[in-house]
PDB file of C-alpha atoms in Angstrom:
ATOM      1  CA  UNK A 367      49.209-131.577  65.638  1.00  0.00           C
ATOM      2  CA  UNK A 368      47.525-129.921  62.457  1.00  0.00           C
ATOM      3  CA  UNK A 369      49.056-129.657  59.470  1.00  0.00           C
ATOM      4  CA  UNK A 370      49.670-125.542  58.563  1.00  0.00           C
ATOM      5  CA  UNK A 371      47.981-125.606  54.809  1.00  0.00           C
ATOM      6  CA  UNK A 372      50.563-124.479  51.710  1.00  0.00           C
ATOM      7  CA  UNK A 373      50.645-120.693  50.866  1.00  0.00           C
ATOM      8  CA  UNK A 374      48.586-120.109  47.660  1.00  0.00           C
ATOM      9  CA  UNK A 375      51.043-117.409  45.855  1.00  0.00           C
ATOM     10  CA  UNK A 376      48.775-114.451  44.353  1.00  0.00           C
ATOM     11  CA  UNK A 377      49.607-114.897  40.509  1.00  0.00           C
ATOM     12  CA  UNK A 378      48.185-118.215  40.715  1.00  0.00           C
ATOM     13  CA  UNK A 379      44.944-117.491  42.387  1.00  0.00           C
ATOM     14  CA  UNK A 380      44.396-114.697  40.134  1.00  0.00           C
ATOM     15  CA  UNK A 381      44.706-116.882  37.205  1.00  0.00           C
ATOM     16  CA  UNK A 382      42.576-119.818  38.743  1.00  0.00           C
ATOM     17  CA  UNK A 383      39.616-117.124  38.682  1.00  0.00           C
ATOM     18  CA  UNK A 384      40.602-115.759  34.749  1.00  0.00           C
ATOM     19  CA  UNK A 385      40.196-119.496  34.178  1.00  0.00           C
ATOM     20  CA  UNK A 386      37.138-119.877  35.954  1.00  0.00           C
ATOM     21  CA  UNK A 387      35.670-116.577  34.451  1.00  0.00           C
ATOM     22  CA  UNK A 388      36.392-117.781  30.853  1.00  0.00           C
ATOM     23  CA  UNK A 389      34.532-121.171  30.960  1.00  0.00           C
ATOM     24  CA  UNK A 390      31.219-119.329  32.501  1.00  0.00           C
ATOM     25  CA  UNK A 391      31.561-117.380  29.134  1.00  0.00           C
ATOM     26  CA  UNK A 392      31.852-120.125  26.721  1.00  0.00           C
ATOM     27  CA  UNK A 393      28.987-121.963  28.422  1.00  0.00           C
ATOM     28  CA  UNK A 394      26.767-119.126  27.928  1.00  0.00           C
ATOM     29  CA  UNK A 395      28.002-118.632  24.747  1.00  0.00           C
ATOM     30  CA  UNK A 396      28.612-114.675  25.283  1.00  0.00           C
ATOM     31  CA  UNK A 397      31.909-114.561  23.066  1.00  0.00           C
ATOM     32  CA  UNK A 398      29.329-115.787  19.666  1.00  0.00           C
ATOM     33  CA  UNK A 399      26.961-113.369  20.680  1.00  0.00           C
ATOM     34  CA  UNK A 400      29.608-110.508  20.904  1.00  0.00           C
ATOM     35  CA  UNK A 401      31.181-110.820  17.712  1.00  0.00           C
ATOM     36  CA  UNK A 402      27.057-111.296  15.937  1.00  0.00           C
ATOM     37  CA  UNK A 403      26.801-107.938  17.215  1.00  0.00           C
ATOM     38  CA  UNK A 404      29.994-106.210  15.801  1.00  0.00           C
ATOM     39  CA  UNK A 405      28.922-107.793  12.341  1.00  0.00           C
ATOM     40  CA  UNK A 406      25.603-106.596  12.348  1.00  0.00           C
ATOM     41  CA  UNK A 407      24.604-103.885  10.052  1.00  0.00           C
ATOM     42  CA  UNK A 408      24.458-100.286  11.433  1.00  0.00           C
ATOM     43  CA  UNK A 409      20.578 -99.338  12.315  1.00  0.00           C
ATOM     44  CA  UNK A 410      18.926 -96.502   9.947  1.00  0.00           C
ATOM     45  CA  UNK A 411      19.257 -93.081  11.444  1.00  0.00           C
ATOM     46  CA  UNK A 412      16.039 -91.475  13.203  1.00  0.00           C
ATOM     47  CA  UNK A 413      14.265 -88.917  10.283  1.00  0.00           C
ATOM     48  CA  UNK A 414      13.660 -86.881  13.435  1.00  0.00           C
ATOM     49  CA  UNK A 415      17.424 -86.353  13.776  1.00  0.00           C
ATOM     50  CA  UNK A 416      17.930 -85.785  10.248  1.00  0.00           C
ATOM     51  CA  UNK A 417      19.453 -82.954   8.729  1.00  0.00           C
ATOM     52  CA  UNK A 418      17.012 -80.088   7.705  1.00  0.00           C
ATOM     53  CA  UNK A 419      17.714 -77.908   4.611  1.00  0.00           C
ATOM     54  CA  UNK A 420      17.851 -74.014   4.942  1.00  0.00           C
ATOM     55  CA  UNK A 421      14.504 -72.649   4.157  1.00  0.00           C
ATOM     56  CA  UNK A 422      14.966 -70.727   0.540  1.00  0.00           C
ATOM     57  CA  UNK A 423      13.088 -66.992   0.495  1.00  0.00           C
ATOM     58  CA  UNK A 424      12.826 -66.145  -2.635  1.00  0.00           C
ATOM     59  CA  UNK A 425      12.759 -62.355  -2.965  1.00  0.00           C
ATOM     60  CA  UNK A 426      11.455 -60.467  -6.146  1.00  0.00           C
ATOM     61  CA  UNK A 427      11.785 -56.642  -7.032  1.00  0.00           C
ATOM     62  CA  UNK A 428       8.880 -54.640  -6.706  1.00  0.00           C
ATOM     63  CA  UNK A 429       8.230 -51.925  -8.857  1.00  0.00           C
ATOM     64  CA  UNK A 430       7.090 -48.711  -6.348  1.00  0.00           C
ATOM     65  CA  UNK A 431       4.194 -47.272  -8.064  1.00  0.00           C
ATOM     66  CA  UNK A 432       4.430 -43.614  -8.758  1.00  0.00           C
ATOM     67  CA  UNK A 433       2.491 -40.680 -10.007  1.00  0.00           C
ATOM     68  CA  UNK A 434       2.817 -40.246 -13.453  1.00  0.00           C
ATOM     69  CA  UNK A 435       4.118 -36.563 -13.238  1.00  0.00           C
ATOM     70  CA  UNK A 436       7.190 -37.881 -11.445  1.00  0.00           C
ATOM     71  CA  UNK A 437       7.142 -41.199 -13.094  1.00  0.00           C
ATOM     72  CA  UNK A 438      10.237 -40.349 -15.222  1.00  0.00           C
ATOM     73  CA  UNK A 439      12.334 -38.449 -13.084  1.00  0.00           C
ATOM     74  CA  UNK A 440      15.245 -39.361 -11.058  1.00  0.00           C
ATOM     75  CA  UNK A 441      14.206 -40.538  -7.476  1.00  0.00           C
ATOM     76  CA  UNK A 442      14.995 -37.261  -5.085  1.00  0.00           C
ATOM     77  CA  UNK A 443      18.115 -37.773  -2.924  1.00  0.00           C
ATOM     78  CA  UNK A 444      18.084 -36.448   0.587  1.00  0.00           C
ATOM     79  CA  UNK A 445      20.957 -35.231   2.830  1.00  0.00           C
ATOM     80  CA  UNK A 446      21.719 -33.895   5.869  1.00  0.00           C
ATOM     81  CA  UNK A 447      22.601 -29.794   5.274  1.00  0.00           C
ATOM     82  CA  UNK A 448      24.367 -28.258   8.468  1.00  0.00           C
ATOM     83  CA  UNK A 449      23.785 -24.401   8.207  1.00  0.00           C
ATOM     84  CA  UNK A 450      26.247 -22.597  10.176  1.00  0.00           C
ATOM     85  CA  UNK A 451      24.688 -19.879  12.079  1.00  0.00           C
ATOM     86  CA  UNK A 452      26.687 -16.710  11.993  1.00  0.00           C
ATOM     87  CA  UNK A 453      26.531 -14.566  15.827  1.00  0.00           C
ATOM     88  CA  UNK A 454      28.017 -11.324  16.359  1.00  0.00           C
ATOM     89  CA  UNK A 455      28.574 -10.621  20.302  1.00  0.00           C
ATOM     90  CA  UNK A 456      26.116  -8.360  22.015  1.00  0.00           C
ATOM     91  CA  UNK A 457      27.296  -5.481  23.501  1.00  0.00           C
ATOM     92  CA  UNK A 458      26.647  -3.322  25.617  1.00  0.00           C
ATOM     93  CA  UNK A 459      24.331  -0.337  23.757  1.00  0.00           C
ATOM     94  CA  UNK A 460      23.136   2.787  25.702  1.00  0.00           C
ATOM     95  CA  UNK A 461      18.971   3.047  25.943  1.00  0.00           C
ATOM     96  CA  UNK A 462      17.833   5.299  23.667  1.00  0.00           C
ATOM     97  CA  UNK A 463      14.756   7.682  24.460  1.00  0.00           C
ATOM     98  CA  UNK A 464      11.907   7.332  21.612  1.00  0.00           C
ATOM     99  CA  UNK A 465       9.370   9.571  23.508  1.00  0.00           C
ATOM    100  CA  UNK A 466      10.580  11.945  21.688  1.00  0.00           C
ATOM    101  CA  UNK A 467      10.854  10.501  18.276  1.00  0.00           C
ATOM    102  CA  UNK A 468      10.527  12.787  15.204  1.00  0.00           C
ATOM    103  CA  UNK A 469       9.814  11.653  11.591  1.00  0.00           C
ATOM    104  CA  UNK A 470      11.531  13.357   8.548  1.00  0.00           C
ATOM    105  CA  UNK A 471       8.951  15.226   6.330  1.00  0.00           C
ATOM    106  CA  UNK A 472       9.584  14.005   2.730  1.00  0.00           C
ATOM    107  CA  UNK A 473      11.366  17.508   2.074  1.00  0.00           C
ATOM    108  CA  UNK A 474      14.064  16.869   4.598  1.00  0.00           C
ATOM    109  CA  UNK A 475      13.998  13.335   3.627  1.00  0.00           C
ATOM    110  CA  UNK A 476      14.804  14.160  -0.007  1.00  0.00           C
ATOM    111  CA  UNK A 477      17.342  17.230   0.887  1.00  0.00           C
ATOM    112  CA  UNK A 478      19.607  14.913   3.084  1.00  0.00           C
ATOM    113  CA  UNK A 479      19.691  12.397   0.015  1.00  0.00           C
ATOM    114  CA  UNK A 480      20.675  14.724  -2.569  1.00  0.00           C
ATOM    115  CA  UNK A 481      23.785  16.195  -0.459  1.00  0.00           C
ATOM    116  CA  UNK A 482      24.693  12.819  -0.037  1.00  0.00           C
ATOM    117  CA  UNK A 483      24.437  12.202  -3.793  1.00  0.00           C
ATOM    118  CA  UNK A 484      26.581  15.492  -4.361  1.00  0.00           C
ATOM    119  CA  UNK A 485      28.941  14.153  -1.404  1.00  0.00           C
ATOM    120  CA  UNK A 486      29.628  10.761  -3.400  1.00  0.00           C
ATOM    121  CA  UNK A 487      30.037  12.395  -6.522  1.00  0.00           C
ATOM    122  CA  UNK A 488      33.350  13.689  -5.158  1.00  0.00           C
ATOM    123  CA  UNK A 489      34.398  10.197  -3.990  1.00  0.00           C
ATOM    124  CA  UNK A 490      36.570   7.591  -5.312  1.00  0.00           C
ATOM    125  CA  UNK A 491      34.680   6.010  -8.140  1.00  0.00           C
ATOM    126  CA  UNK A 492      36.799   2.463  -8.816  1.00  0.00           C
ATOM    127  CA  UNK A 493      33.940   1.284  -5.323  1.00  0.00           C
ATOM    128  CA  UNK A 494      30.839   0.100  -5.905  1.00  0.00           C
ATOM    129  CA  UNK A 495      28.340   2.400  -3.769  1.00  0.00           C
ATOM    130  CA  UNK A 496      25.089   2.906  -3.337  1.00  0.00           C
ATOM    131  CA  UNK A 497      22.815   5.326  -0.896  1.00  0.00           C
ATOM    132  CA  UNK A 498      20.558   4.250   1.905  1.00  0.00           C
ATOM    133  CA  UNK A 499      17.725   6.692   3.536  1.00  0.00           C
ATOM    134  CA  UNK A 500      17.103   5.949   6.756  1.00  0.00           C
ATOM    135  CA  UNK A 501      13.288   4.490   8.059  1.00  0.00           C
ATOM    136  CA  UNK A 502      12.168   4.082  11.233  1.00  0.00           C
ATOM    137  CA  UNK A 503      12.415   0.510  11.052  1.00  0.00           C
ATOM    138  CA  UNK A 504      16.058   1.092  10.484  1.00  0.00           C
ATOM    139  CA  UNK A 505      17.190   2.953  13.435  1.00  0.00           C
ATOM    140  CA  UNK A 506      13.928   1.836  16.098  1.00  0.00           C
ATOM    141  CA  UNK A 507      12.187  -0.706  16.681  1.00  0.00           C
ATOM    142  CA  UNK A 508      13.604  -4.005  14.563  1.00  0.00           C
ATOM    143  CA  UNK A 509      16.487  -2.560  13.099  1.00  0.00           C
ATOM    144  CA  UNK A 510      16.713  -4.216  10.302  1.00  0.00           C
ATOM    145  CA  UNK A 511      18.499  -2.311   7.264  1.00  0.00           C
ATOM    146  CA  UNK A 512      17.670  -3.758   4.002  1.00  0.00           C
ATOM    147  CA  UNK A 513      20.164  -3.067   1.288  1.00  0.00           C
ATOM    148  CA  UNK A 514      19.610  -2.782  -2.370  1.00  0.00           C
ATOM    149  CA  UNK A 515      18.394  -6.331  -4.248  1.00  0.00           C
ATOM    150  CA  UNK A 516      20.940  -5.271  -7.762  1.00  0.00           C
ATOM    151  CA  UNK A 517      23.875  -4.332  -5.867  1.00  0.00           C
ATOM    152  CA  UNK A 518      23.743  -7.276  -2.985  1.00  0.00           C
ATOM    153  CA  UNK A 519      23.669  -9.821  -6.458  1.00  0.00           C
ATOM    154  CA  UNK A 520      26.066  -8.093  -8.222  1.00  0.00           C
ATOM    155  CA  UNK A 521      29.184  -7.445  -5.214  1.00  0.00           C
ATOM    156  CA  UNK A 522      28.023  -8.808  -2.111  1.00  0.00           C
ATOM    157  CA  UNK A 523      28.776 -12.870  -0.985  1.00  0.00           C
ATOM    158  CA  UNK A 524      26.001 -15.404  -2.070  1.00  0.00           C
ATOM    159  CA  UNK A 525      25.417 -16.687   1.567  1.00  0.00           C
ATOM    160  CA  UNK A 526      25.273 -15.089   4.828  1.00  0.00           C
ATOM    161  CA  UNK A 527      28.490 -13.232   6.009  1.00  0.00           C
ATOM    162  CA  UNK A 528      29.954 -11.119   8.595  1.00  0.00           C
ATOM    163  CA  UNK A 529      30.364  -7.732   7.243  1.00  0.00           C
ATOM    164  CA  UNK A 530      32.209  -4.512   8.618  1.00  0.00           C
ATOM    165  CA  UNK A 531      31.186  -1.079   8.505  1.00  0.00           C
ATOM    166  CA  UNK A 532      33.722   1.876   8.893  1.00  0.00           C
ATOM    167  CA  UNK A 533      32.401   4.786  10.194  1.00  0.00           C
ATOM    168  CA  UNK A 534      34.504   8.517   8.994  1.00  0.00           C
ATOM    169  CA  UNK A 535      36.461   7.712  12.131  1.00  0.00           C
ATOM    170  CA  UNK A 536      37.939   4.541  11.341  1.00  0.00           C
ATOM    171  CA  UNK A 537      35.686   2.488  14.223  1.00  0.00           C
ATOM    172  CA  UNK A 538      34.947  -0.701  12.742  1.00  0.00           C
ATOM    173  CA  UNK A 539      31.305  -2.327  13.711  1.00  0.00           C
ATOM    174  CA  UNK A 540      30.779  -6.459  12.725  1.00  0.00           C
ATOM    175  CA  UNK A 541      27.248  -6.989  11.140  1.00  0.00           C
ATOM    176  CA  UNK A 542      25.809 -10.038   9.700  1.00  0.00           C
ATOM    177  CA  UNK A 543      24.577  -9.766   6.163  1.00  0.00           C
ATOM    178  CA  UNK A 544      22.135 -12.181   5.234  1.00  0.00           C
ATOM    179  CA  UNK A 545      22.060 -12.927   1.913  1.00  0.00           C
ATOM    180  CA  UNK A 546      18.618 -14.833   1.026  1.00  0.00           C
ATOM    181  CA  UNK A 547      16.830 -11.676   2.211  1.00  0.00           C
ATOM    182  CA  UNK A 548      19.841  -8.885   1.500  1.00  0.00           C
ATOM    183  CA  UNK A 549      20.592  -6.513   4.603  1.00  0.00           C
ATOM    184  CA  UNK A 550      21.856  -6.426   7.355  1.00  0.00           C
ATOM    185  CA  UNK A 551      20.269  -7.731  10.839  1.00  0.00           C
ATOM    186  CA  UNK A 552      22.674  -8.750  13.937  1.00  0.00           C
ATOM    187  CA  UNK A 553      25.473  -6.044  14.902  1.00  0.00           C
ATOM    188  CA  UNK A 554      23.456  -3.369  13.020  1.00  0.00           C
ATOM    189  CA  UNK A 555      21.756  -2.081  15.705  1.00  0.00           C
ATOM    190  CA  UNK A 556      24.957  -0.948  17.974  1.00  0.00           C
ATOM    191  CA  UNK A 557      25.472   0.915  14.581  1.00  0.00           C
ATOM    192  CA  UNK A 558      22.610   2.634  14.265  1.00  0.00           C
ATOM    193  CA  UNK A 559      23.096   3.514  18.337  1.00  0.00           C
ATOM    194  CA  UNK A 560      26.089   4.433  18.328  1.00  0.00           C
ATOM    195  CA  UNK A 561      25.750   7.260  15.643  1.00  0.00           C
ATOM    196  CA  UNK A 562      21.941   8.082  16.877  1.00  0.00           C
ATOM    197  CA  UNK A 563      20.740   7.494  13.621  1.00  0.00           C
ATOM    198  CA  UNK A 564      17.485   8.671  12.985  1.00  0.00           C
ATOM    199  CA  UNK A 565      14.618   9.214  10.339  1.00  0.00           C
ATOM    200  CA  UNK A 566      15.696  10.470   6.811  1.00  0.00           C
ATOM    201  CA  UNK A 567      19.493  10.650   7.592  1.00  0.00           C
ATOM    202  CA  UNK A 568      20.932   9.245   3.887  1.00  0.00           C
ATOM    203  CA  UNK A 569      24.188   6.796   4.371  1.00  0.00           C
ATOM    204  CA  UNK A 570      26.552   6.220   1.777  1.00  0.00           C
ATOM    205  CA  UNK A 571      27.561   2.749   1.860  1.00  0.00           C
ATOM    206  CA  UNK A 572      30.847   2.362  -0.265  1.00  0.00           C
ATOM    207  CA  UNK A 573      32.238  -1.217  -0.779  1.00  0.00           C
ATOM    208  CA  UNK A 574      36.373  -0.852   0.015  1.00  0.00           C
ATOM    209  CA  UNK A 575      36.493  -4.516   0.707  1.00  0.00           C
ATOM    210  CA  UNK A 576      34.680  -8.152  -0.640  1.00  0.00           C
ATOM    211  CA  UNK A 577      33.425  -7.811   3.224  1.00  0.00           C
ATOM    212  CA  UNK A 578      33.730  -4.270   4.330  1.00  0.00           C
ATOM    213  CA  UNK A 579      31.420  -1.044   4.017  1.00  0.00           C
ATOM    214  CA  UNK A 580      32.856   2.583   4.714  1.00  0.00           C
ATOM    215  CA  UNK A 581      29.990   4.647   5.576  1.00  0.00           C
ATOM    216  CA  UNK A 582      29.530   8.302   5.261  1.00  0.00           C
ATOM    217  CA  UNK A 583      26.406   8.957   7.461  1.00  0.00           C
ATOM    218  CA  UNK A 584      24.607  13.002   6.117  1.00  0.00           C
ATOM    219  CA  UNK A 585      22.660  13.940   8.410  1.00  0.00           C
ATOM    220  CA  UNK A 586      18.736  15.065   8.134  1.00  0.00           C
ATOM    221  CA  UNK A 587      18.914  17.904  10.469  1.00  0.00           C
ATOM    222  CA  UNK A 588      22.048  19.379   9.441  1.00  0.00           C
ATOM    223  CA  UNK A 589      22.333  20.367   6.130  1.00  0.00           C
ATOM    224  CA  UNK A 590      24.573  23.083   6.934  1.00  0.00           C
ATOM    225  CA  UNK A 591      27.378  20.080   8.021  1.00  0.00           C
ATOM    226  CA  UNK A 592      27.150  17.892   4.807  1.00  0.00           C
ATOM    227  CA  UNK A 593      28.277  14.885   6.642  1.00  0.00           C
ATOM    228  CA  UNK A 594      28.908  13.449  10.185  1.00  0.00           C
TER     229      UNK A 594
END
């Protein structure tokens, strides 16, 4: 009959091997070695891992050579300008026939002016006036209408505006005055349309408001009417 070996519990065969595991260490004398490596000194650091400094630029102030006309004046200063661009509404103008265009003779010309000088001697004199005779290039072709340099200084705006024109009937006609080159450009041909304006007819333009013409239009061919 064999003998049934004794039951080796597990806390002592785990602390047979922690024994046996120890004195392998102590005969190869790792535990020394160990602590010589804890107390050696710390090995330099690699220069190619080294901190680098920021590069320095060094910047200087260079002295911008000018012309010596503009040497000693103040260095120009640009900015943006936005010019609003005035637009009066086109309308609808009925086609005028120029087939049968006639120019005023200087006589005609200078008899339409003087009845409109007599007719704005009987007008209210606290509005600045003035008289226009009519050119071709007023009432065909580019109708443009320039206006008189002194006056558009003295009472008109200093930049462009929209200005109004009453005719003897009260109809009111937006134009737009431009005031680098004084007279008046968009609007003024439905004007000069609508009334069937033509050579040498003299307009009285009379300033009632900062923005606002009444016009008294004598025509060329009718002296016996005075006016419109």
């Amino acid at each position: 009959m064999v003998m049934a070996k004794p039951k080796v519990s597990y806390e002592e065969s785990r602390r047979k091997r922690l024994e046996e595991n120890k004195q392998r260490m102590e005969a190869l004398n790792l535990p020394k070695l160990a602590q010589a490596l804890q107390n050696s000194s710390p090995s330099k650091p690699s220069p190619i891992k080294s901190v680098k400094k920021p590069r320095t630029i060094e910047k200087q102030v260079v002295v911008v050579r000018r012309s010596s006309r503009v040497a000693n004046k103040p260095a120009p200063v640009y900015k943006e300008i936005v010019i609003e661009r005035l637009v009066i509404p086109r309308g609808i103008s009925k086609h005028r026939d120029l087939s049968n265009r006639v120019y005023a003779s200087d006589e005609a010309r200078t008899n339409a002016i003087e009845r409109a000088e007599k007719l704005l001697s009987g007008l209210e004199s606290d509005y600045p006036t003035f008289i226009r005779s009519m050119l071709p290039s007023h009432v065909t072709g580019g109708f443009w209408l320039g206006l008189n340099v002194r006056f558009c200084k003295t009472n008109l705006p200093k930049r462009d505006e929209v200005m109004t024109l009453i005719d003897e009937d009260g109809n009111e006609y937006k134009t737009i005055y431009l005031a680098r080159k004084p007279g008046l450009s968009g609007g003024w041909k439905g004007f000069a349309v609508a009334h069937e304006l033509v050579d040498g007819d003299a307009l009285i333009f009379q300033l009632i408001r900062p923005s606002a013409f009444k016009v008294f239009i004598i025509r060329v061919n009718s002296p016996e009417q005075g006016n419109n």
